[in-house]
Structures are given as C-alpha cells and as structure tokens.
Coordinates of C-alpha atoms (C1' of nucleotides) in Angstrom, one line a residue:
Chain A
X33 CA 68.4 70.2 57.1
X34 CA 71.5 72.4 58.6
X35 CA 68.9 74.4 60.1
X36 CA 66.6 72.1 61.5
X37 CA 69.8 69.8 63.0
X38 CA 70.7 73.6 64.4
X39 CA 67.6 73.8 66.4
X40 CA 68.2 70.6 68.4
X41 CA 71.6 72.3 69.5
X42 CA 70.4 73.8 72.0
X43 CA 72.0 76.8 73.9
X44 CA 72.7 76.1 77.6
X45 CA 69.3 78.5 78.9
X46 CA 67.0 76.5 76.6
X47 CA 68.0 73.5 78.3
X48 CA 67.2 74.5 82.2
X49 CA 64.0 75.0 81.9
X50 CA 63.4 71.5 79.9
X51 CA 61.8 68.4 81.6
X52 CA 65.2 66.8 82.1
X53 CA 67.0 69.8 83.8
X54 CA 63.8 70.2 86.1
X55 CA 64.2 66.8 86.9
X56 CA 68.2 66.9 87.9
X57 CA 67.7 69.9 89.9
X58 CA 65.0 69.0 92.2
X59 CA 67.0 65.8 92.8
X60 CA 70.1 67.4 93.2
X61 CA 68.5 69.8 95.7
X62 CA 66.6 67.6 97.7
X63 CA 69.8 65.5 97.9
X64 CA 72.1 68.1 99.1
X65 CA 69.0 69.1 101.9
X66 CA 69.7 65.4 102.9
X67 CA 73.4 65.1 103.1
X68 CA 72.8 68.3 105.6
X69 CA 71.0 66.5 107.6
X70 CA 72.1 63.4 107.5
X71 CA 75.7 62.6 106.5
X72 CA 76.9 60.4 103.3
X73 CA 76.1 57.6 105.6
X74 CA 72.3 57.4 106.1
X75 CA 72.0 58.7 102.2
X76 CA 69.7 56.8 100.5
X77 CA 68.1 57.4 97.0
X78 CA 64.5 56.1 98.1
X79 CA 64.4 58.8 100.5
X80 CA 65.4 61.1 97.9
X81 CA 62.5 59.9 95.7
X82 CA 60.5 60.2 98.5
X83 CA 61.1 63.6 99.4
X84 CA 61.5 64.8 95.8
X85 CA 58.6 63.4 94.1
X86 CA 61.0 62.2 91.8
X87 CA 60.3 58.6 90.8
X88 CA 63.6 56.3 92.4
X89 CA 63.5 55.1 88.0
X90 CA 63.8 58.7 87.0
X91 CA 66.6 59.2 89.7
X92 CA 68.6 56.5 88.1
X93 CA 68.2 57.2 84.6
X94 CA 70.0 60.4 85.7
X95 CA 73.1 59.2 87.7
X96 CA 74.3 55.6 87.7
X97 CA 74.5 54.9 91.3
X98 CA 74.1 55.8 94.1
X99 CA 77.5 56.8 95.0
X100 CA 77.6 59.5 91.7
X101 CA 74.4 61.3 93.0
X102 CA 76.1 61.8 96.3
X103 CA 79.5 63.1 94.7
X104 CA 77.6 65.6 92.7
X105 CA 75.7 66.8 95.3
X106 CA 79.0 67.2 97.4
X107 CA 80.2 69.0 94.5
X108 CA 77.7 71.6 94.8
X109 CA 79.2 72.2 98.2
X110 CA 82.4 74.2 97.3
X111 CA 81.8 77.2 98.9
X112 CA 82.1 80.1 96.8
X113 CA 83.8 82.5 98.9
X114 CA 84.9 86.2 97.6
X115 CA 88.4 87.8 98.3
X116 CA 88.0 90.9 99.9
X117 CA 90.3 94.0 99.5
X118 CA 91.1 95.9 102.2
X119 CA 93.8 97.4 101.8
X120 CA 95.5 95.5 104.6
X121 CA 96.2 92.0 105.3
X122 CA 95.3 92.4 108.5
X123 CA 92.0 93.8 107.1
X124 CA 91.5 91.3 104.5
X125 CA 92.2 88.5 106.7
X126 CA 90.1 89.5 109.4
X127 CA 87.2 90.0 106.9
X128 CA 87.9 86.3 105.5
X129 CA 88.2 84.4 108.6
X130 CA 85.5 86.3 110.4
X131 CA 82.9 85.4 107.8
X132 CA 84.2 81.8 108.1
X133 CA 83.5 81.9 111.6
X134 CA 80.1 83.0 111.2
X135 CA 79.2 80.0 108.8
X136 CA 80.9 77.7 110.8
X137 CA 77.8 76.8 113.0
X138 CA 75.4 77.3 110.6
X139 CA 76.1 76.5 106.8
X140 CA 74.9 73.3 105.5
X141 CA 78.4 72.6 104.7
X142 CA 79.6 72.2 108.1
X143 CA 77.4 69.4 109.1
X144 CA 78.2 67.0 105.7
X145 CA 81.9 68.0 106.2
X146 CA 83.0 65.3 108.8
X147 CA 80.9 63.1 106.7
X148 CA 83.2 64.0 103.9
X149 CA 86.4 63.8 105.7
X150 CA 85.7 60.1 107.1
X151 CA 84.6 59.0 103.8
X152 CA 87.8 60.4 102.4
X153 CA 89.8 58.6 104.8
X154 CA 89.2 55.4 102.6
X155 CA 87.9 57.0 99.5
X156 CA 89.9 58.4 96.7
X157 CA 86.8 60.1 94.4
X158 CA 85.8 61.7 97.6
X159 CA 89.6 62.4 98.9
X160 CA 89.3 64.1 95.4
X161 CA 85.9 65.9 96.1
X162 CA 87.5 66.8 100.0
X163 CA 91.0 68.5 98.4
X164 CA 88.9 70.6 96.1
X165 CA 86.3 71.8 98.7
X166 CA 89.4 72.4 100.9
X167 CA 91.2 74.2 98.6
X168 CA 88.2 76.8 98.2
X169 CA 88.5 77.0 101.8
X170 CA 92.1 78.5 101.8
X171 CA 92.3 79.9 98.3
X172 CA 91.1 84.1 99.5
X173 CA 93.4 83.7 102.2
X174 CA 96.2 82.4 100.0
X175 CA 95.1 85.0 97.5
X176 CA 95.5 88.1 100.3
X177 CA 98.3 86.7 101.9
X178 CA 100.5 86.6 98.1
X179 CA 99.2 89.9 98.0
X180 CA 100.6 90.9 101.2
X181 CA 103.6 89.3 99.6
X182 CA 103.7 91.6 96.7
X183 CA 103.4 94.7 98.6
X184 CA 106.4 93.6 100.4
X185 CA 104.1 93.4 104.0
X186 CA 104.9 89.8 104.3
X187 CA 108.1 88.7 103.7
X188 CA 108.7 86.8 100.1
X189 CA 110.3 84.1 102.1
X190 CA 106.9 83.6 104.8
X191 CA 105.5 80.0 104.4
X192 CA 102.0 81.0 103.2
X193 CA 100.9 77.1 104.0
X194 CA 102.0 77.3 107.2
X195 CA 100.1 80.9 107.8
X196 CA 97.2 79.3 106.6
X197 CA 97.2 76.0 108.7
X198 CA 98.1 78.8 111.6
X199 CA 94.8 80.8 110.8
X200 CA 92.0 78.6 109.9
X201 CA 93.7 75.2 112.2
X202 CA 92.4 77.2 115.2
X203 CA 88.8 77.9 113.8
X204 CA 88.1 74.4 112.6
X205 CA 89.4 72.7 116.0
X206 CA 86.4 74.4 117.8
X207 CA 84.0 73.7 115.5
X208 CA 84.4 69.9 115.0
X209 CA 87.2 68.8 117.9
X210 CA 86.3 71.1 121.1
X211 CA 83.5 71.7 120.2
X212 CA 83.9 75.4 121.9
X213 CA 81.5 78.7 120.5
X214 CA 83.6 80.5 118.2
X215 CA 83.3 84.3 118.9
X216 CA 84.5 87.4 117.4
X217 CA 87.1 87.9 120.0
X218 CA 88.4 84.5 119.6
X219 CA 88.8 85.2 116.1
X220 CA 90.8 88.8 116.7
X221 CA 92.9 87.0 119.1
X222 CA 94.6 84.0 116.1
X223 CA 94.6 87.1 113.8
X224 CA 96.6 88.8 116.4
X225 CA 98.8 86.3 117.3
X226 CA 99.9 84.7 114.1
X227 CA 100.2 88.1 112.5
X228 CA 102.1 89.7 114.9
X229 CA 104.8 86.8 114.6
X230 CA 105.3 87.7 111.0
Chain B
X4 CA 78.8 28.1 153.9
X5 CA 79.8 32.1 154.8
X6 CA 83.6 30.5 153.2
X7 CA 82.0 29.0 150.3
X8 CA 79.8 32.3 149.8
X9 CA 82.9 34.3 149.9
X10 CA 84.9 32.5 147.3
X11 CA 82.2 32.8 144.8
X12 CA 82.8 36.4 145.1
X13 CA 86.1 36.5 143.1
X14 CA 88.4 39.1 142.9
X15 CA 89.1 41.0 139.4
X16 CA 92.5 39.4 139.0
X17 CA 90.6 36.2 139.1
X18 CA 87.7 37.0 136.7
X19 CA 90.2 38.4 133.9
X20 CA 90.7 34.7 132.8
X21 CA 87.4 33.7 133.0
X22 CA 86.1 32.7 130.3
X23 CA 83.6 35.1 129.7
X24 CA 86.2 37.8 130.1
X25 CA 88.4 36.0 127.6
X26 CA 85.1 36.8 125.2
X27 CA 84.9 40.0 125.9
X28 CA 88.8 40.9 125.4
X29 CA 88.6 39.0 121.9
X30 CA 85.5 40.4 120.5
X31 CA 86.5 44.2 121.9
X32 CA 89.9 43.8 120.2
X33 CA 88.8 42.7 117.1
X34 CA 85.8 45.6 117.3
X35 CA 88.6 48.1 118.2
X36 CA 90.7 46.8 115.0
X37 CA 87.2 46.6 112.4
X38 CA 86.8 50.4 113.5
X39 CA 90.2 51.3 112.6
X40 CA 89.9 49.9 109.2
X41 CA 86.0 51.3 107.9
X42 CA 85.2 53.9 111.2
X43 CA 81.9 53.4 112.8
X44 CA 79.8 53.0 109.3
X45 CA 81.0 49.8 108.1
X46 CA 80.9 48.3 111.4
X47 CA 79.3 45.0 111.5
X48 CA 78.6 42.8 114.1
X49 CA 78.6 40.0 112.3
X50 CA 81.8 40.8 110.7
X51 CA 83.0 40.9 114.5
X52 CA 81.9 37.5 114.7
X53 CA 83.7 36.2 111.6
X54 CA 87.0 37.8 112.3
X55 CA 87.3 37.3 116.3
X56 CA 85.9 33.4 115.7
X57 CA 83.0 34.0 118.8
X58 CA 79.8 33.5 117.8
X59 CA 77.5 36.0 117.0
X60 CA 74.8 34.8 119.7
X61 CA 77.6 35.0 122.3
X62 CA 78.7 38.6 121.2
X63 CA 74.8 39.4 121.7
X64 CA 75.1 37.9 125.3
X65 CA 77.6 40.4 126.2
X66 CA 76.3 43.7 124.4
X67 CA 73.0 44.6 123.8
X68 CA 73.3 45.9 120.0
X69 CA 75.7 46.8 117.9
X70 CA 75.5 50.5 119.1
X71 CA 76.7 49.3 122.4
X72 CA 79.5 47.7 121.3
X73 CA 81.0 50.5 119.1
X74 CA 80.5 52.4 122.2
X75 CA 82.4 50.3 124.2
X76 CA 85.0 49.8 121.3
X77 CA 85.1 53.6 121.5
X78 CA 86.1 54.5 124.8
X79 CA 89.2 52.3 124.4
X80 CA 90.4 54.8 122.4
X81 CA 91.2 58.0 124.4
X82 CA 94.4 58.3 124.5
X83 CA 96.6 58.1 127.4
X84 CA 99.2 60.9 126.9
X85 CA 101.9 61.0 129.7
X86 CA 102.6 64.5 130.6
X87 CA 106.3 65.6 130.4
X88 CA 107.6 68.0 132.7
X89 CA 110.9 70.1 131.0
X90 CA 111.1 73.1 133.2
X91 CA 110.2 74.9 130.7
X92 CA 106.9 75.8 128.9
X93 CA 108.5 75.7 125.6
X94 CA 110.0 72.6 126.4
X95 CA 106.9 70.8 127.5
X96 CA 105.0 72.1 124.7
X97 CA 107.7 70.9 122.0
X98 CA 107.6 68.1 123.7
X99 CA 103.8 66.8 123.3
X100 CA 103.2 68.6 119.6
X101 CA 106.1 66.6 118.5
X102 CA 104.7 63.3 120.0
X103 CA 100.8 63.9 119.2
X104 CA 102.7 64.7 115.7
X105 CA 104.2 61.4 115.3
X106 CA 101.2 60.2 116.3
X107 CA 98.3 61.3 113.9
X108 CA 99.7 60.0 110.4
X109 CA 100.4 56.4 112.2
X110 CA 98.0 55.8 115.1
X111 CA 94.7 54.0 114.9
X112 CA 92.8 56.4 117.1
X113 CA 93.2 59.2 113.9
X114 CA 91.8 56.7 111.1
X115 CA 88.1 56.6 113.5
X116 CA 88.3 59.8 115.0
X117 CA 86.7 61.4 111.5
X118 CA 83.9 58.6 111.6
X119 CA 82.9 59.7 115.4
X120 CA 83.3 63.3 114.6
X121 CA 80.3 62.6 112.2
X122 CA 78.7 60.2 114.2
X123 CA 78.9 63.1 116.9
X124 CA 77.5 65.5 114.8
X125 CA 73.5 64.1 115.3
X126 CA 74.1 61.7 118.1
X127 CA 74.2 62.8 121.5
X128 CA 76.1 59.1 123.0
X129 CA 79.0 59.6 120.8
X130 CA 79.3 63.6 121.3
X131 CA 80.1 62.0 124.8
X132 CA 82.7 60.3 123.8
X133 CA 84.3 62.5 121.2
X134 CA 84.3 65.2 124.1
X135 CA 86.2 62.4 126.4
X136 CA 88.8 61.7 123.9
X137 CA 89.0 65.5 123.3
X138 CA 89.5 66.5 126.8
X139 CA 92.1 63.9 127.1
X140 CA 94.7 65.0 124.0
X141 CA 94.3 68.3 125.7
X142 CA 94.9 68.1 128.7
X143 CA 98.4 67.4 129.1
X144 CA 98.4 70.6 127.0
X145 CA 96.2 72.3 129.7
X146 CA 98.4 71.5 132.9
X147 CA 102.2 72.4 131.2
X148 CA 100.3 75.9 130.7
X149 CA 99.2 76.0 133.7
X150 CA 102.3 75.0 135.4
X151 CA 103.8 78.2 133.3
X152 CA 101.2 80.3 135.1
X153 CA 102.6 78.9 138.3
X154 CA 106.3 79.6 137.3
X155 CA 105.3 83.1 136.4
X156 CA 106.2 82.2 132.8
X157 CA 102.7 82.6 131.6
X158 CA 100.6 85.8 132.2
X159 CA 97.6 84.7 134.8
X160 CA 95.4 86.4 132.1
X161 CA 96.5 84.1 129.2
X162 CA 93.3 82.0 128.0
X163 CA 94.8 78.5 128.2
X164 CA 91.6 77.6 125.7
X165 CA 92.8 79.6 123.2
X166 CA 96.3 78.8 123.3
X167 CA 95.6 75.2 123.2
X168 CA 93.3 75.9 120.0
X169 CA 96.3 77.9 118.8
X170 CA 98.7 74.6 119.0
X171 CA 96.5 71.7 118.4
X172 CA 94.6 73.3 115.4
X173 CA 97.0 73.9 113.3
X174 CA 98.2 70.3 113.4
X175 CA 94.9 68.6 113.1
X176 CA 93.9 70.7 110.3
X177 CA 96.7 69.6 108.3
X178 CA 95.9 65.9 109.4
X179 CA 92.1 66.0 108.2
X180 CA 91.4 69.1 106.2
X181 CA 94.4 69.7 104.1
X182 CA 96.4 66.5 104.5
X183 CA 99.8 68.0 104.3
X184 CA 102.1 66.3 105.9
X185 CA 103.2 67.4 108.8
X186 CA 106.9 67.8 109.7
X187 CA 108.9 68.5 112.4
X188 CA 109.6 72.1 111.1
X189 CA 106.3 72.6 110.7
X190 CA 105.4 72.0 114.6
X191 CA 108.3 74.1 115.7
X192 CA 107.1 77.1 113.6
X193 CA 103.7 76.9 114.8
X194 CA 105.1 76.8 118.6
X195 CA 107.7 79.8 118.0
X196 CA 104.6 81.8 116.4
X197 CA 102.6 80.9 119.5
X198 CA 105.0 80.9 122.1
X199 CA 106.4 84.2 120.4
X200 CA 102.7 86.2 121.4
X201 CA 102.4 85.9 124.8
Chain C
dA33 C1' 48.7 64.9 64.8
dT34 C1' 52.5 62.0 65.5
dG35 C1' 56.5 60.0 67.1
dA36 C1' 60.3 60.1 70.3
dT37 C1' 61.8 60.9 74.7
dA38 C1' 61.3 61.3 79.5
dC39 C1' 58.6 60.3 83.4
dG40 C1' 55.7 57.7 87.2
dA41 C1' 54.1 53.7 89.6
dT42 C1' 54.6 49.3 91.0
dA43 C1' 56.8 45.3 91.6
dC44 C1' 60.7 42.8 91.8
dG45 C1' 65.4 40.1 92.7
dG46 C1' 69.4 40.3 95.4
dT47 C1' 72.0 41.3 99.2
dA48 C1' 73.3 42.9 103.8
dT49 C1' 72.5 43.6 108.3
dC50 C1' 70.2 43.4 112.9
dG51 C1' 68.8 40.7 116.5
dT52 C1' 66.6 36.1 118.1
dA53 C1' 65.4 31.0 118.7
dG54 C1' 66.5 26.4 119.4
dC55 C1' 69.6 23.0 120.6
dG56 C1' 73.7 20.5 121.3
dT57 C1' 78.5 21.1 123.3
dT58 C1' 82.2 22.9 126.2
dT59 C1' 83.9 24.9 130.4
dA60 C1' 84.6 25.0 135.0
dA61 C1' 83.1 25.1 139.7
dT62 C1' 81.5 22.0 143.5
Chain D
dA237 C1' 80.5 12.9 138.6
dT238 C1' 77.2 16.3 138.5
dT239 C1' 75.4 20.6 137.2
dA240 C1' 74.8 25.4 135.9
dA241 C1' 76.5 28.7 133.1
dA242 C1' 78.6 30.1 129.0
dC243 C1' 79.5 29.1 124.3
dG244 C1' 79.0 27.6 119.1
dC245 C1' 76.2 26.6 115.3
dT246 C1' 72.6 27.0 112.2
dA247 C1' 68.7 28.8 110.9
dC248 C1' 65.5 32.3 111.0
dG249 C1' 62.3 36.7 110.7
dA250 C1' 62.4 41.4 109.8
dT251 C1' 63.9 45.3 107.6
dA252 C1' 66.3 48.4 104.5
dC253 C1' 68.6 49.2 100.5
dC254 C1' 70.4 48.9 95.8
dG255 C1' 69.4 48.7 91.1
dT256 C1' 66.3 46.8 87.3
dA257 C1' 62.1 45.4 84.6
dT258 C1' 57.7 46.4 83.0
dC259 C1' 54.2 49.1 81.3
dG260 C1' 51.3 52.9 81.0
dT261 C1' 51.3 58.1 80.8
dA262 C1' 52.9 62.8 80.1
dT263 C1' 55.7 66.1 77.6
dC264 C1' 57.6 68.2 73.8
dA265 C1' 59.5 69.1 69.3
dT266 C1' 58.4 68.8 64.5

DNA sequence: ATGATACGATACGGTATCGTAGCGTTTAAT
DNA sequence: ATTAAACGCTACGATACCGTATCGTATCAT
C-alpha cells in the first residue's frame, strides 16, 4: 500500500516526459513564439490551438484563462543573464551591457517588452511580471557594481540606482524611443562617460 | 454671382464653429482622453460615441475607421516643448530635464506613449508618429547643444545624438522600465555626470 | 485487461467590436 | 420659407474571441 501510494509520487523527471507535461510545453512554447510576434494584444488562444495542435479544450483544462497562459509565458521571458568577472568594473560592465546591446535588436524579448510595459501601465499581475523581468535586467550590473564597491573602486557612498539608470537608460532609449542602431562604439562611449564621473 | 461664390469659400476662423468642426473637436477630445485612460488597445469607437454623445454614424462620416482616428488622436499628442535659452548649456539643460521630469509621472502623453511604442513595433503608420513625437521631446535638447557648439562651450566633435541619449535615457527608463520615481536630485546627478564628460 | 485520466473534435452560447443602412430630424445658408 | 448638408437613432450583418459542453478516443498505470 506505502509502496504502491509511493509510486504515484512521482519525481519531477518522471513527470516531463508524461502526456500532461508534453501538452503544457508545446503550448507554452507556441505561446511565447506568439507574444514575439505579436504583442499581449493580438494574443489569442485559438491561434495557439491552431498553431500548436493542441486542442483550445486541452488548452483550458491547463490554464484558466486566457490572461494566465499569457502571464506564464511572460514569465518564461526573464532573461537569464550571467555576471561576468573581470576583474574590473570597467571590464565587467562593458561585458554586461555589450551583450545587452547585442540582444537588443534581436531577442524575442525585446519585441513583447513594450507590450509588457503598456499592459503594465494599468495592470498590477503584469506590473508584477514587468518589476521582476526588470530586475533581471539590472541585477549583474548591480552585482558588479557592489563588487566594485567592495574593492573600494567605487565609492561606498555611489548611488548604484542611479549608475544603473545612467548605464542601461541610454541603451533602452535607442532601442524603443529613437529608434537609433546601437553600436559597439556607442556602447564604449556611456561606459566612458558615466564611469569616468565616478 | 463671383460675390456669392466667394463667400461660400469661408475662411478657417469661420469654419472652426461650424458645426461639423464642432464634431470633430468633441469626438477628437474625447478620443485623445479614451487613449490616455486604456492606450491604443482598448480603443473603441463606439465607446467614443457613448462618451463624446455624437453618434457613431457621424464619427464614421468624419474618419474612415477607427485606425484613422487613433491616428489622428495621436498626432495631438507631440509635445510642444518651448526651448529656454539660459546662456549656459548647463542651464538650458537643467532647465528642460527638470520640466520633461515633472512632466512624465503627470502628463497624459506618457500613459499612451507605451501603447504606441508597441503599436510601433509591427506597424509602420504609427512608427511615423512615435518618430514625430520623438523628434519633438528632443529637439529642444538638440538646439541648446548646438547653441554650446556655437558658444564654443561644446567641442564641434561632441555627438549631440549620444549626449541626448545620455540625458533623456536615464529618465525615461526610470519612467517605464524601472518605475522609480524620479526626483529632482536624481536629474541633477545624471546632468553633472554628463555635463562632467565632455 | 481494465479503469482512470487526459486528449481531440465539434459545436455552441455569449459578448464585443467594426463598419453600414435606412430614415427621420436639426442646422444653417440662401 | 426652402433646401441641402450634416447629424442622431436604431438596427443590422459580419467577424472574432472567450470559455464551456458533449462525446468519442487515446494514453497510461496497475
């Protein structure tokens, strides 16, 4: 009885291959490849079912609305950036925002972010779903900057907020607001100038 | 008859009572105030019609489709920024950060700005008009700097694009992205940083 | 093998929205 | 006073979506 009650509690790995987990995922990733191209407005889960093969029944035996399966594929949109260590802040921050400006005009992200950002404006779950996507944004160049901090390169009284606003403000202004190309030496000059004022 | 034929060809002081132009002032203002509240997205026309009390036929009269009159609702919004002329660069910029600061938490232009970002993103009509309003919260920006290169105060070599990313950024990522508020010490810092590297 | 669970297909009901038709009424110029 | 243009009202047709119901089928553990 303990044994067989055992066996139905599953692990984790037993689970993703089953017909449920098979089901969520292609769902999931067919709805993220449609927030990319589309925004959270023109969403819709019978194009989802459409494209997935998914059945629209299956879709909402899964998530209760509509509105859920769009948070959780916004969710899947943190970007998981890695904090370099260069030795140097300049280093390290030139590695992070340079790798930023490379995905800028190209990751998926960047396309559903306005999206996610208007929504927001009115929205409190995705306001929510916005902070923590931003917060991955900033958080290795909050990380290197504290560093910076603790090997007395930055001052312990710098405004690492500010610093950050000062680096990655630039950036995001010419991908979404001028609209300008955003090349390497673009990039070098912020780093230059904001560091250099430190 | 050539007297007759020449009244009928009014002036525009004259046709701004008329009573078609009385239609089109109430259903634009009420369009401009809809898109403040929900952005482009929730836009309605009929909820245009409801709110403004003009019928929804004569709305239709005036505007082809609803794209057309979010268009036109639009273009009210670019901003008409007086430039302010200090003496010195510092002076003039303090003096537009610290008004476009004021401006972004209380304005109506930032609540749609997000929702035509997006809407720019895949549609070519309102990239138009997000690079018109664009163009026009920079460029009082644009002239003080060049009036510096003028004075001498400003190195002929400066990029006055990058500069301009360098101020604005900052503040417009802290309106959409991180939504920190943004104080007055804030903009100075980011102006003595600036101002500090050239 | 058998039963439980999940899935697929189709068809709905309900609602919102766009854009138009028809027709009577108001406005305003002559 | 007459007349043309503009407006209001109501009612549509068409479409797109959300979310559910129904029922038959496939999967999977035991």
């Amino acid at each position: 009885m303990v044994t067989t009650s055992n066996k139905s509690e599953r692990v984790p790995s037993d689970k993703v291959n089953s017909r449920v987990e098979r089901s969520r995922h292609t769902v999931l990733t067919t709805a993220f490849e449609l927030l990319s191209e589309g925004g959270v407005t023109s969403f819709t889960v019978d194009e989802v079912a459409r494209r997935s093969g998914v059945a629209k029944t299956t879709i909402y035996r899964h998530w209760p609305t509509r509105e859920a399966l769009v948070i959780d594929a916004c969710s899947r949109m943190i970007a998981e950036q890695e904090t370099p260590d260069t030795g140097s802040l300049e280093g390290d921050v030139t590695a992070i925002l340079m790798e930023i400006a490379h995905l800028l005009p190209t990751a998926n992200w960047s396309f559903v972010l306005p999206s996610i950002v208007d929504t927001a404006e009115r929205n409190p779950e995705f306001a929510e779903i916005h902070s923590r996507i931003q917060r991955g944004h900033a958080a290795p160049l909050r990380e290197v900057l504290q560093r910076a901090v603790g090997r007395g390169e930055l001052s312990a009284h710098a405004d690492v907020s500010t610093i950050v606003a000062a680096l990655l403000g630039p950036l995001f202004y010419r991908r979404w607001f001028s609209r300008e190309p955003i090349d390497d030496q673009f990039v070098k000059e912020i780093i230059k100038r904001v560091l250099a004022s430190l």
